[in-house]
Tab-separated table of C-alpha atoms and ligand atoms in Angstrom:
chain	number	residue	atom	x	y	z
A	484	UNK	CA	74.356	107.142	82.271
A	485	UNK	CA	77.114	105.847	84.096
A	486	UNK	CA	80.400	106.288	82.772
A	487	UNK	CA	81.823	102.838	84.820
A	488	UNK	CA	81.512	99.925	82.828
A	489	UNK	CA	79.162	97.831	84.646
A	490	UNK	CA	80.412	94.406	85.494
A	491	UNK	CA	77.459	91.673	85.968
A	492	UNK	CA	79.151	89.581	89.154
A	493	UNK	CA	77.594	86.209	89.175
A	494	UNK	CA	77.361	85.737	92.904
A	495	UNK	CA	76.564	81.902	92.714
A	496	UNK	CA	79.219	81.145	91.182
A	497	UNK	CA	81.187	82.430	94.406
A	498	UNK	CA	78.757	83.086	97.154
A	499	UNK	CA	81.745	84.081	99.369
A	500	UNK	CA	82.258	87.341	97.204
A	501	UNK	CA	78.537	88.553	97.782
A	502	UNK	CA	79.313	90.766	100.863
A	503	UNK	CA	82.027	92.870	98.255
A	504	UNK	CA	79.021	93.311	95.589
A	505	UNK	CA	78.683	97.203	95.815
A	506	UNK	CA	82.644	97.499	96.079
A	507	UNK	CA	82.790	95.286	93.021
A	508	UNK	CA	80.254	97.283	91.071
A	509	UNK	CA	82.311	99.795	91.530
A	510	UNK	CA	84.154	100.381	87.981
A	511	UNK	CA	87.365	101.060	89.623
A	512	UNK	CA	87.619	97.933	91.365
A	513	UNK	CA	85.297	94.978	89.718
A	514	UNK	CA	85.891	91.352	90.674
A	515	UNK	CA	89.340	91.614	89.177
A	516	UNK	CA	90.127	93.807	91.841
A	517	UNK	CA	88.355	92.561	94.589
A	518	UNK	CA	90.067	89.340	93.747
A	519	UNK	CA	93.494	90.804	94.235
A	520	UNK	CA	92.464	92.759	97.579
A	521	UNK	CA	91.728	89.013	98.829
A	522	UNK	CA	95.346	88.053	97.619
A	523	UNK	CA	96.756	91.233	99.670
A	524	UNK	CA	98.831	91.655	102.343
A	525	UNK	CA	99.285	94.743	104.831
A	526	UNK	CA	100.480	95.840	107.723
A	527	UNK	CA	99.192	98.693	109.919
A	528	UNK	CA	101.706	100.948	112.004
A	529	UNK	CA	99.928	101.704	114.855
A	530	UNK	CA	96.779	101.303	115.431
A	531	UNK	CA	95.301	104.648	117.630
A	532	UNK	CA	92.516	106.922	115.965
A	533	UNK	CA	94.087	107.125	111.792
A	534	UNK	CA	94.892	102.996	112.962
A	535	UNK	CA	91.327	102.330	114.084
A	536	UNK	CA	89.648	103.929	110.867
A	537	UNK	CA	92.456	102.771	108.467
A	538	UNK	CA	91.627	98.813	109.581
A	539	UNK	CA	88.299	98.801	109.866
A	540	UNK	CA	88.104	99.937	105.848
A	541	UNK	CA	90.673	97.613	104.888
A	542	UNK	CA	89.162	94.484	106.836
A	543	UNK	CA	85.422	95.448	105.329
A	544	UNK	CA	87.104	95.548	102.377
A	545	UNK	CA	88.075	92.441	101.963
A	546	UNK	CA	92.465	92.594	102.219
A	547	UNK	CA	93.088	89.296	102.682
A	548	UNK	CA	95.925	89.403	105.359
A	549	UNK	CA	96.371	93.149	108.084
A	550	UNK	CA	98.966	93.017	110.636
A	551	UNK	CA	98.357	95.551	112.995
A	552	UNK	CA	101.083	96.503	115.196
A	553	UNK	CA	100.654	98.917	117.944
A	554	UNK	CA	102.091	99.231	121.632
A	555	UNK	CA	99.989	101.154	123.668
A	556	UNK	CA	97.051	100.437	125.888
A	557	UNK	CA	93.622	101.835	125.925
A	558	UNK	CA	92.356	104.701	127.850
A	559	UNK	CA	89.181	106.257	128.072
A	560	UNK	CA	90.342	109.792	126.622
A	561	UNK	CA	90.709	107.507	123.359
A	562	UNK	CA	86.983	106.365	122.618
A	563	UNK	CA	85.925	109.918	121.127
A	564	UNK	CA	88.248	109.090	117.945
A	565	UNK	CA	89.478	105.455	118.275
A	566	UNK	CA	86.451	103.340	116.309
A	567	UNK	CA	87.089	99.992	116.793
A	568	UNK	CA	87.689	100.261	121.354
A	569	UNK	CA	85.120	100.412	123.502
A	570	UNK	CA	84.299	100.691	127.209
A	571	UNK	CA	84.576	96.941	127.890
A	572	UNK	CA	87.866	96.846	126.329
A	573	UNK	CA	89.320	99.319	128.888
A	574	UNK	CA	88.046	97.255	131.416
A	575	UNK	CA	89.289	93.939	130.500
A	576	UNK	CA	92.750	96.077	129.844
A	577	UNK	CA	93.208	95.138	126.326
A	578	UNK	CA	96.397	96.744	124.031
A	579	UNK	CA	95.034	98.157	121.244
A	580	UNK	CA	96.102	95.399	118.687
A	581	UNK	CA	94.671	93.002	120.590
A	582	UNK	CA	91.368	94.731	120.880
A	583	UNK	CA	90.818	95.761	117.325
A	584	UNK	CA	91.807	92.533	115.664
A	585	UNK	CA	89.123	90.914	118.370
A	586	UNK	CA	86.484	93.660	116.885
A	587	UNK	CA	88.014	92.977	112.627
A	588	UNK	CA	87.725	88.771	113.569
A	589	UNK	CA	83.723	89.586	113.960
A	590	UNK	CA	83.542	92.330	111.361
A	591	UNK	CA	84.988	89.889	108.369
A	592	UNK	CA	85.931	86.359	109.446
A	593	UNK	CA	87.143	85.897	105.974
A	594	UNK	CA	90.183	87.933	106.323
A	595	UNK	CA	93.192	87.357	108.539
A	596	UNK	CA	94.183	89.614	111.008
A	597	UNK	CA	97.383	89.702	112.985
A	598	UNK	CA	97.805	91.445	115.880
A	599	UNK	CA	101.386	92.638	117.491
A	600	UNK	CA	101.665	94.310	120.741
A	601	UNK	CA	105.273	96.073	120.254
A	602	UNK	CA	107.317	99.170	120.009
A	603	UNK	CA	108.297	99.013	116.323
A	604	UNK	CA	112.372	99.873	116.177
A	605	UNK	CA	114.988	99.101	113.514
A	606	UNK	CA	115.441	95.511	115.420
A	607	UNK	CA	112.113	94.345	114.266
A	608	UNK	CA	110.812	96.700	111.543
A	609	UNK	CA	111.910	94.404	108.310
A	610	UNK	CA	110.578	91.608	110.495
A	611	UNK	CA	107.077	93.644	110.234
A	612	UNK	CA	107.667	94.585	106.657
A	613	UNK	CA	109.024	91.979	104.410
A	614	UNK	CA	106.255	89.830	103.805
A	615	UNK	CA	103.043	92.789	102.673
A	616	UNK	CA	102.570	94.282	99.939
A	617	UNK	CA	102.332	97.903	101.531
A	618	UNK	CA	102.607	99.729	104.675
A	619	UNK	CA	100.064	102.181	106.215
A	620	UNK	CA	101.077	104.595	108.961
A	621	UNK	CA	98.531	105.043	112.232
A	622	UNK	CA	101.773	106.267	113.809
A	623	UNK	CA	101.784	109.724	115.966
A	624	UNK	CA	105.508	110.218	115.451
A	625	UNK	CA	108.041	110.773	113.193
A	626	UNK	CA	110.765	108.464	114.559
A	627	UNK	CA	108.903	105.848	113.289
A	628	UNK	CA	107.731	107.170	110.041
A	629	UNK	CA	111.162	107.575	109.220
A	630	UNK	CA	111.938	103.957	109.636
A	631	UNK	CA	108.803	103.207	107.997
A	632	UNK	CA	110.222	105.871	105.245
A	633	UNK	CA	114.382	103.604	105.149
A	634	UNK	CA	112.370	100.364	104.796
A	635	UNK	CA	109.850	101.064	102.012
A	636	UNK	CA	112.615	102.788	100.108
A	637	UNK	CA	115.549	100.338	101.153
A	638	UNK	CA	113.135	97.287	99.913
A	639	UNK	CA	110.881	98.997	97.408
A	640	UNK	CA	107.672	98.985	99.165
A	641	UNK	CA	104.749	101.575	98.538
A	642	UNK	CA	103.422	103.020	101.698
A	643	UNK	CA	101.121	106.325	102.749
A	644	UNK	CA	102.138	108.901	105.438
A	645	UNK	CA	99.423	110.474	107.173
A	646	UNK	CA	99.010	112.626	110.394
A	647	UNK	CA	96.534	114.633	111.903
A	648	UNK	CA	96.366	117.102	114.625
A	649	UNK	CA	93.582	119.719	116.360
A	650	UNK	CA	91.470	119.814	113.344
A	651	UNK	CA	93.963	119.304	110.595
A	652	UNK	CA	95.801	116.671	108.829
A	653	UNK	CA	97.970	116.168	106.030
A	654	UNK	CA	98.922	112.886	103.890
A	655	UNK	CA	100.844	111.468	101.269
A	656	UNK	CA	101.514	108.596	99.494
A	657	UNK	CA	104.891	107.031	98.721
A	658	UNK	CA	106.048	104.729	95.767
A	659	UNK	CA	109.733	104.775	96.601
A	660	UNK	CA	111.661	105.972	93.060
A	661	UNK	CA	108.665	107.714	91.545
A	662	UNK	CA	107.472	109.677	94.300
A	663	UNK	CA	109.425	111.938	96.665
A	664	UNK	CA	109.744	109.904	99.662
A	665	UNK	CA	108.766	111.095	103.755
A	666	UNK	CA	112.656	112.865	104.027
A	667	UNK	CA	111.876	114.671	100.751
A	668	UNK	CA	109.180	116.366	101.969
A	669	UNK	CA	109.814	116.522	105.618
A	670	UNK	CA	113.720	116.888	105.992
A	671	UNK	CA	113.491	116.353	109.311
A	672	UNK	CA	111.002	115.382	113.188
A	673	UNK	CA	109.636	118.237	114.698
A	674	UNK	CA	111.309	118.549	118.028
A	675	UNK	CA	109.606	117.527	121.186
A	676	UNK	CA	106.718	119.749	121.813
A	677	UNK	CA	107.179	121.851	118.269
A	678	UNK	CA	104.680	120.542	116.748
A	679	UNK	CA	102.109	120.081	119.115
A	680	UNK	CA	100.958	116.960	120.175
A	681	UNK	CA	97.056	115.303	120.234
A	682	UNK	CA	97.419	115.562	124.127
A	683	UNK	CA	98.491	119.300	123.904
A	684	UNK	CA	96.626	120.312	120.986
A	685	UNK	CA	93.647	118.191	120.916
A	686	UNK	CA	92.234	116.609	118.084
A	687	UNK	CA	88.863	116.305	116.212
A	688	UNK	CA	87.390	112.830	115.102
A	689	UNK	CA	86.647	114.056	111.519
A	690	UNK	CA	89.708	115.202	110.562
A	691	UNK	CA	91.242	111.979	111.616
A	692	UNK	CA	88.705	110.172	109.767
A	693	UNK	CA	88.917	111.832	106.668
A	694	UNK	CA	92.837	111.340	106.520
A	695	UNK	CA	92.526	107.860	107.156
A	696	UNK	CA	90.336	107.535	104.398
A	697	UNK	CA	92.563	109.267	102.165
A	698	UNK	CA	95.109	106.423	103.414
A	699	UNK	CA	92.685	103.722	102.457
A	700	UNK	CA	91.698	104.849	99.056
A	701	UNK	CA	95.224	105.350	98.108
A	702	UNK	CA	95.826	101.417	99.508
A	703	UNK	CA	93.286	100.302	97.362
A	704	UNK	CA	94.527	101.567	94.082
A	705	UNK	CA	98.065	100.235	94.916
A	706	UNK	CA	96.669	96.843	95.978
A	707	UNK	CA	94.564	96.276	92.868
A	708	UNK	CA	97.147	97.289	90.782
A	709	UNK	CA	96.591	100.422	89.873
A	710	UNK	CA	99.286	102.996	90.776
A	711	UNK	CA	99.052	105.557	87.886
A	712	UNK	CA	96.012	106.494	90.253
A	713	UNK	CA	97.438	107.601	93.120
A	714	UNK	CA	97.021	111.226	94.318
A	715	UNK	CA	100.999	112.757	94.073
A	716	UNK	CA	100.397	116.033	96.052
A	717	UNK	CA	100.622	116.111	99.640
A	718	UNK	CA	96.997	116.999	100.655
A	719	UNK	CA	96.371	119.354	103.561
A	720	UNK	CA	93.150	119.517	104.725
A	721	UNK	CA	91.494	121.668	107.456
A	722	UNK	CA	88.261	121.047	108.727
A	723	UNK	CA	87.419	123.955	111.032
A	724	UNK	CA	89.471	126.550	108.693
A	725	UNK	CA	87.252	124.968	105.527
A	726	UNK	CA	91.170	124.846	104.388
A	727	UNK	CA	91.786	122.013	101.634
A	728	UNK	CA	95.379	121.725	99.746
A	729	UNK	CA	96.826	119.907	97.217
A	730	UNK	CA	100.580	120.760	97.454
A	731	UNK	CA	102.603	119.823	94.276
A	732	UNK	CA	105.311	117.893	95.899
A	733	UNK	CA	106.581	115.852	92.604
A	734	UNK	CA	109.070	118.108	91.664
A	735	UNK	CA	110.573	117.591	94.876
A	736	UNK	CA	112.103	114.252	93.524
A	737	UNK	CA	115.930	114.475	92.771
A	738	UNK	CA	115.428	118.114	93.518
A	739	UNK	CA	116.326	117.929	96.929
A	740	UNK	CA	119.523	115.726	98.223
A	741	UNK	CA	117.461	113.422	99.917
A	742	UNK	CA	119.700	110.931	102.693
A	743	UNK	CA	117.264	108.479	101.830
A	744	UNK	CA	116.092	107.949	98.718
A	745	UNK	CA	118.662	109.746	96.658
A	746	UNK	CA	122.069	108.537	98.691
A	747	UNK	CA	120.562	105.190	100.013
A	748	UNK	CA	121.678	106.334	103.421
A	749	UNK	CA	119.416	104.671	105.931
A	750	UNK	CA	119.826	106.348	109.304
A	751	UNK	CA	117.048	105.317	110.755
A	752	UNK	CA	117.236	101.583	109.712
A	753	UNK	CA	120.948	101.111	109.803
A	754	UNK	CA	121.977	103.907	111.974
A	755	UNK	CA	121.766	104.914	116.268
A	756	UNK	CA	118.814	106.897	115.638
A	757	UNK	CA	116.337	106.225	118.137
A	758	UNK	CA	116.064	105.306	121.379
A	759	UNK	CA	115.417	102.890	124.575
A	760	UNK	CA	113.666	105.066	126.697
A	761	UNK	CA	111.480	107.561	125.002
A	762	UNK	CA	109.645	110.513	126.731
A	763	UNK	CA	105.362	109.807	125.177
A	764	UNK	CA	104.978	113.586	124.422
A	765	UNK	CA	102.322	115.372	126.081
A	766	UNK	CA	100.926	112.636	128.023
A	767	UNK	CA	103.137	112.663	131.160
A	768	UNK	CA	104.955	109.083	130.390
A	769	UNK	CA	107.616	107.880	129.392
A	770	UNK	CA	107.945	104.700	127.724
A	771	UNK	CA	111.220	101.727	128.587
A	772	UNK	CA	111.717	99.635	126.603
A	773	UNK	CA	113.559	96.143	126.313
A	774	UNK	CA	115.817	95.560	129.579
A	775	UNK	CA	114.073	92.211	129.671
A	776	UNK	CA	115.429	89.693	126.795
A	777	UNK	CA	113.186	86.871	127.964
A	778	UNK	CA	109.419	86.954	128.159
A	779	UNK	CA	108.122	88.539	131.830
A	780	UNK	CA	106.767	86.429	134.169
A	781	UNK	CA	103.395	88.007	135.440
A	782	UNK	CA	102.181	85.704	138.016
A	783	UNK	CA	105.824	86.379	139.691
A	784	UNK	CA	106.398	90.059	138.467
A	785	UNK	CA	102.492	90.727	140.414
A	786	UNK	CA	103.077	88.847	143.687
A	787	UNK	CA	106.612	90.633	143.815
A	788	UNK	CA	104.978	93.785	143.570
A	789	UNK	CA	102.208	93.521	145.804
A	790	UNK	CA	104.940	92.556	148.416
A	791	UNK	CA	106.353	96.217	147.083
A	792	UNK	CA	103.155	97.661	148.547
A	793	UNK	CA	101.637	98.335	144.598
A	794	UNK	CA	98.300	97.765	143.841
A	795	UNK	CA	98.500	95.197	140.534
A	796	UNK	CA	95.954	93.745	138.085
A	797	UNK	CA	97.076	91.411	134.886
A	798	UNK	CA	95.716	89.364	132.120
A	799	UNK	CA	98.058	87.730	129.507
A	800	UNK	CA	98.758	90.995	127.602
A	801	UNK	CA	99.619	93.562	130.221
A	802	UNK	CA	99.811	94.142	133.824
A	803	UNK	CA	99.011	97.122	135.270
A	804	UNK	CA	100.460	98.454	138.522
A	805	UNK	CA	99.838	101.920	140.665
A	806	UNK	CA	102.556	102.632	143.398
A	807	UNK	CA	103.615	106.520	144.620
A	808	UNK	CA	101.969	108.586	142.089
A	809	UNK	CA	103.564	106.141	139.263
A	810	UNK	CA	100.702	104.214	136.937
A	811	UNK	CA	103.024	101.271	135.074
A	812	UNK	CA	101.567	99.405	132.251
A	813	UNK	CA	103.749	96.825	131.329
A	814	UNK	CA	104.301	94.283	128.208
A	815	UNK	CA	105.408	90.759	128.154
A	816	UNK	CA	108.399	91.749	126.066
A	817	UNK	CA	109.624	93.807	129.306
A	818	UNK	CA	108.765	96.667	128.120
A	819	UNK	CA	106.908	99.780	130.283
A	820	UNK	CA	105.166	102.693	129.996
A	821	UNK	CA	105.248	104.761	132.960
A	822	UNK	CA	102.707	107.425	133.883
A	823	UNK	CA	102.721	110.298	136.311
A	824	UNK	CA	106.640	111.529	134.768
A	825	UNK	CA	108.102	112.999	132.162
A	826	UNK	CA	111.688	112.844	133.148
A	827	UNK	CA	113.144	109.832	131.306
A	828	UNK	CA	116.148	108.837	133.950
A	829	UNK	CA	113.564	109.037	136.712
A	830	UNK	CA	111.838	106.545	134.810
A	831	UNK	CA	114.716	104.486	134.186
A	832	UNK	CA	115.406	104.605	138.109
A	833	UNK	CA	111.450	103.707	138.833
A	834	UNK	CA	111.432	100.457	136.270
A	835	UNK	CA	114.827	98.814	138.147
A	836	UNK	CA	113.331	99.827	141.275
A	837	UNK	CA	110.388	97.819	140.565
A	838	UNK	CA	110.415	95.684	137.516
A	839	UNK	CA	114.333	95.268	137.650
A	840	UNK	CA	116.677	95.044	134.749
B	601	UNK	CA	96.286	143.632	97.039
B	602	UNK	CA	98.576	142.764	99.583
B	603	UNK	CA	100.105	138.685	99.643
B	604	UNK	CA	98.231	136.567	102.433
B	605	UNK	CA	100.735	134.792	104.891
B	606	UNK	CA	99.105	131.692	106.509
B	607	UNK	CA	99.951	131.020	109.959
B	608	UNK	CA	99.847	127.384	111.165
B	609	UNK	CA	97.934	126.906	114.599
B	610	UNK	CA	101.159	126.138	116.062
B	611	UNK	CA	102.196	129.402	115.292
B	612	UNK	CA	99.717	132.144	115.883
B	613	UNK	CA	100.293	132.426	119.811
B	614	UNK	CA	103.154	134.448	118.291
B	615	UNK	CA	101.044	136.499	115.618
B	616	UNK	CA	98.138	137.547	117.839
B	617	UNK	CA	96.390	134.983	117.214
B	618	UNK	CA	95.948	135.580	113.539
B	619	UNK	CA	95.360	132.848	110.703
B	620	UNK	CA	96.217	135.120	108.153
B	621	UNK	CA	98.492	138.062	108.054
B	622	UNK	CA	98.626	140.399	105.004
B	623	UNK	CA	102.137	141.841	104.166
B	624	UNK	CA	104.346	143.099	101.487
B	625	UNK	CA	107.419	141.548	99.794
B	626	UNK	CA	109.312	141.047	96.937
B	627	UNK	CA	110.301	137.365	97.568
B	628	UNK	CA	109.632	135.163	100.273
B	629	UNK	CA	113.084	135.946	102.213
B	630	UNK	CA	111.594	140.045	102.242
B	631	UNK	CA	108.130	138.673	103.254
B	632	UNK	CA	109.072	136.422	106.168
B	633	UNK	CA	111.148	139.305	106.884
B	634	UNK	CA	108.179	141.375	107.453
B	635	UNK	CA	106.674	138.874	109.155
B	636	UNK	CA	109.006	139.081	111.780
B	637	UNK	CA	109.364	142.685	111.867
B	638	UNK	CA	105.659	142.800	113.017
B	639	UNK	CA	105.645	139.806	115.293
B	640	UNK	CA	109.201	139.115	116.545
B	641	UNK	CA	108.393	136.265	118.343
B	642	UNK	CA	107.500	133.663	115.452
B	643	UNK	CA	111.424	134.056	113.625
B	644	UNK	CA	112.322	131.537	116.240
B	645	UNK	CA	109.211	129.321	115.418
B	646	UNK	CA	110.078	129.217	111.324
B	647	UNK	CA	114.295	129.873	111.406
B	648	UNK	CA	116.941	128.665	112.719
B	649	UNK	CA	120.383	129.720	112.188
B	650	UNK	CA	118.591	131.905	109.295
B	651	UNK	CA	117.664	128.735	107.770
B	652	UNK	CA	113.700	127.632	107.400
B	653	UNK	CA	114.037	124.840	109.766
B	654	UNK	CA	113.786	121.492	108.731
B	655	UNK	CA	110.423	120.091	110.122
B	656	UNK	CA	109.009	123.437	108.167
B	657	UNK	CA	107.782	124.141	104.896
B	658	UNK	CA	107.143	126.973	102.981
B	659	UNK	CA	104.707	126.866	99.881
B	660	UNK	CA	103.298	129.411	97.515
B	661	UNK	CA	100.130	129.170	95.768
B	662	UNK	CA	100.555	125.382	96.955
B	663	UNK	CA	104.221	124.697	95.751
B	664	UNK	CA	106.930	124.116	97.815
B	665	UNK	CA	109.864	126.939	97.597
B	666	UNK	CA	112.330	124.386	97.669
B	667	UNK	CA	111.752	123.437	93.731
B	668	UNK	CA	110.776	127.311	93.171
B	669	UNK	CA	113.818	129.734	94.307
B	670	UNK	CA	113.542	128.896	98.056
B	671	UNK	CA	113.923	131.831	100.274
B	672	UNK	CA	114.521	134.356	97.077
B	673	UNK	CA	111.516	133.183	95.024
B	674	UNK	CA	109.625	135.945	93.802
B	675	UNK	CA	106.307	136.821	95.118
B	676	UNK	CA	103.591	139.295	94.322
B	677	UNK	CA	100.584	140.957	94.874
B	678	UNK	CA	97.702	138.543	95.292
B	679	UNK	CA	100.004	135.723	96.001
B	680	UNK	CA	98.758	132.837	98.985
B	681	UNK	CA	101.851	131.925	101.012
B	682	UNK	CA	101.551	128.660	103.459
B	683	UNK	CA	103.665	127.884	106.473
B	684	UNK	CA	102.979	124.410	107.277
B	685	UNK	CA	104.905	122.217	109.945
B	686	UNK	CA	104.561	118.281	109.757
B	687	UNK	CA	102.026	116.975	110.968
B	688	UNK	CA	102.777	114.138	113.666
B	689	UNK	CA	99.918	113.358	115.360
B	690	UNK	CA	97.771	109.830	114.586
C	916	ZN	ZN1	113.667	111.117	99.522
């Protein structure tokens, strides 16, 4: 008594299509759909514990192409939320977007996956952008939401906020011109440490798993073409409180004198927003990044810093290096993420000291 | 029946710890107002420079003040009043 048309698929006529089947059956989607997830094109900001869950749906899925940028490491504290990392992958000292594409290549090896180990800033965000169809945020900050939040509306991209925290979480999605945008909603970033952090706060696996999800649905109606769908409330949900909102935000649009999407001004994109060095809240570290224009060295950076008295370890993505009470990861790009401070010119002193400049 | 003020877990080291603190008000200026009165310690949390501060938002009976009257929309007896920062973790 279904109210979904049913649509007969005729597997043999494209046996590649059989693992969609149930997604397919599904009267929102059909082969029509499933068709045009195959033709899609995404890319993933950050790819932590929303990241993990919001790439393993779209990969099973079947989206035919998911960048996934991210440009951290793995630690163990992140296996209780992160889905697609595992023990062996702290061992072998994987960064995250090089770990989870390995783990979406086995899931589906009918998709593409890209994966990009960087700190996403204005100099490479259209870079990311351009070429997808949408943009999904695994972020944990705002300074990159808002130049996820310039882009989208500077080049007319849909994408979907969503953030969660303790044992809450809230998203939204954004069509840029018929929704309010991120800096309608949220005017500005919490300061450092005012709005708590998943290191200070802690965080629950469910909540980030149903906000993710929300994420993912919302993806899927965009991607198969289907926008008068999408939820327009920002939805709050609570898991431990048994708290669930669905904020009317629409009216917000043109209401408020939005920088962004009402005066075009991008200051995140366009403007000195942001920074090199950048204090990772809560976690004792502070991330430098790009004194290095050329591509590190390892082989040289490690025997230079053994000679420094550090005890180093490297692969092709990172090397890792303990020395004082300092733990440095760092990139190829010359980038670093230094643990054991939270003083930001200490850690510019520590990375000439040992990495240079 | 009094109007329920919601207090974000951010928040409610400076409320005693409360979710949920019942209070009386006109509009949501008076409310907050009486908010503060009883914990002085959260005005800093929501204002600054006696404006809701930006990362903040204020909704009633799940609308955001901003499209309502802002700080002098009315409120009454039975009404559910949300503080909710932004969310930033992921
Ligand atoms: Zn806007």
């Amino acid at each position: 008594m279904s109210e979904f048309k049913i649509e007969k698929v005729d597997m043999s006529k494209d046996p590649s299509l059989e693992r969609y089947s149930r997604q397919m059956r599904f009267g929102g989607v059909m082969e029509k759909g499933q068709r045009k997830l195959l033709d899609s094109r995404v890319t993933l900001c950050g790819c932590g514990a929303l990241g993990t869950v919001i790439a393993n749906s779209l990969v099973r899925a079947g989206v035919g192409f998911v960048r996934v940028v991210d440009r951290d490491f793995i630690e163990s504290h992140n296996l209780q939320r992160q889905v697609l990392f595992d023990e062996a992958d702290i061992a072998a000292n994987l960064p995250k977007a090089e770990a989870a594409a390995r783990k979406l290549r086995v899931i589906n090896s009918g998709v593409t996956v890209e994966a990009i180990v960087t700190d996403i800033n204005r100099t490479n965000i259209v870079e990311l952008a351009k070429d997808v169809d949408i943009i999904l945020d695994g972020t944990d900050n705002f300074e990159i939401r808002y130049l996820i939040n310039d882009v989208c509306v500077k080049f007319d991209k849909p994408w979907v906020y969503g953030g969660s925290i303790g044992s809450h979480g809230q998203t939204m999605t954004i069509i840029p011109g018929q929704t309010p945008c991120l800096r309608c909603v949220f005017e500005a970033a919490p300061a450092p440490g005012e709005a708590g952090t998943c290191e200070t706060a802690g965080v629950l696996a469910p909540i980030v798993s149903i906000i993710a999800s929300f994420q993912v649905a919302e993806c899927i109606k965009i991607l198969t073409g289907q926008p008068e769908t999408i939820n327009r409330e920002l939805i709050y949900v609570d898991v431990w409180e048994n708290i669930t909102r669905r904020i009317k935000i629409a009216p917000l649009l043109g209401k408020v004198d939005c920088p962004c999407c009402k005066h075009k001004k991008f200051e995140w994109l366009e403007g000195e927003q942001g920074s090199q060095t950048t204090s990772l809240c809560g976690r004792n570290a502070v991330q430098v990044a790009h004194r290095v224009a050329a591509k590190l060295n390892f082989d040289e950076l490690a025997s230079h810093l053994k000679l420094m008295g550090g005890d180093v370890s490297y692969n092709r993505f990172l090397l890792k290096f303990t020395v004082e009470e300092y733990e440095f990861t760092v990139f190829p790009d010359g980038r670093a993420i230094i643990k054991g401070t939270s003083d930001l010119d200490k850690a510019r002193v520590l990375y000439a000291k040992y990495i240079g400049h | 029946m009094p109007i329920k003020v919601q207090i974000p877990q951010a928040m409610r080291q400076h409320a005693d710890g409360q979710a949920n603190v019942d209070l009386a008000g006109a509009n949501i200026k008076e409310l907050l107002d009486n908010l503060g009165a009883k914990h002085p310690n959260i005005v800093a949390r929501i204002f600054e420079n006696g404006q809701v501060r930006r990362f903040v938002n204020i909704y009633l009976n799940d609308e955001d003040v901003r499209y309502l009257d802002n700080l002098q929309t009315a409120t009454k007896d039975g009404d559910v009043v949300a503080i909710i920062p932004a969310v930033a973790g992921g």
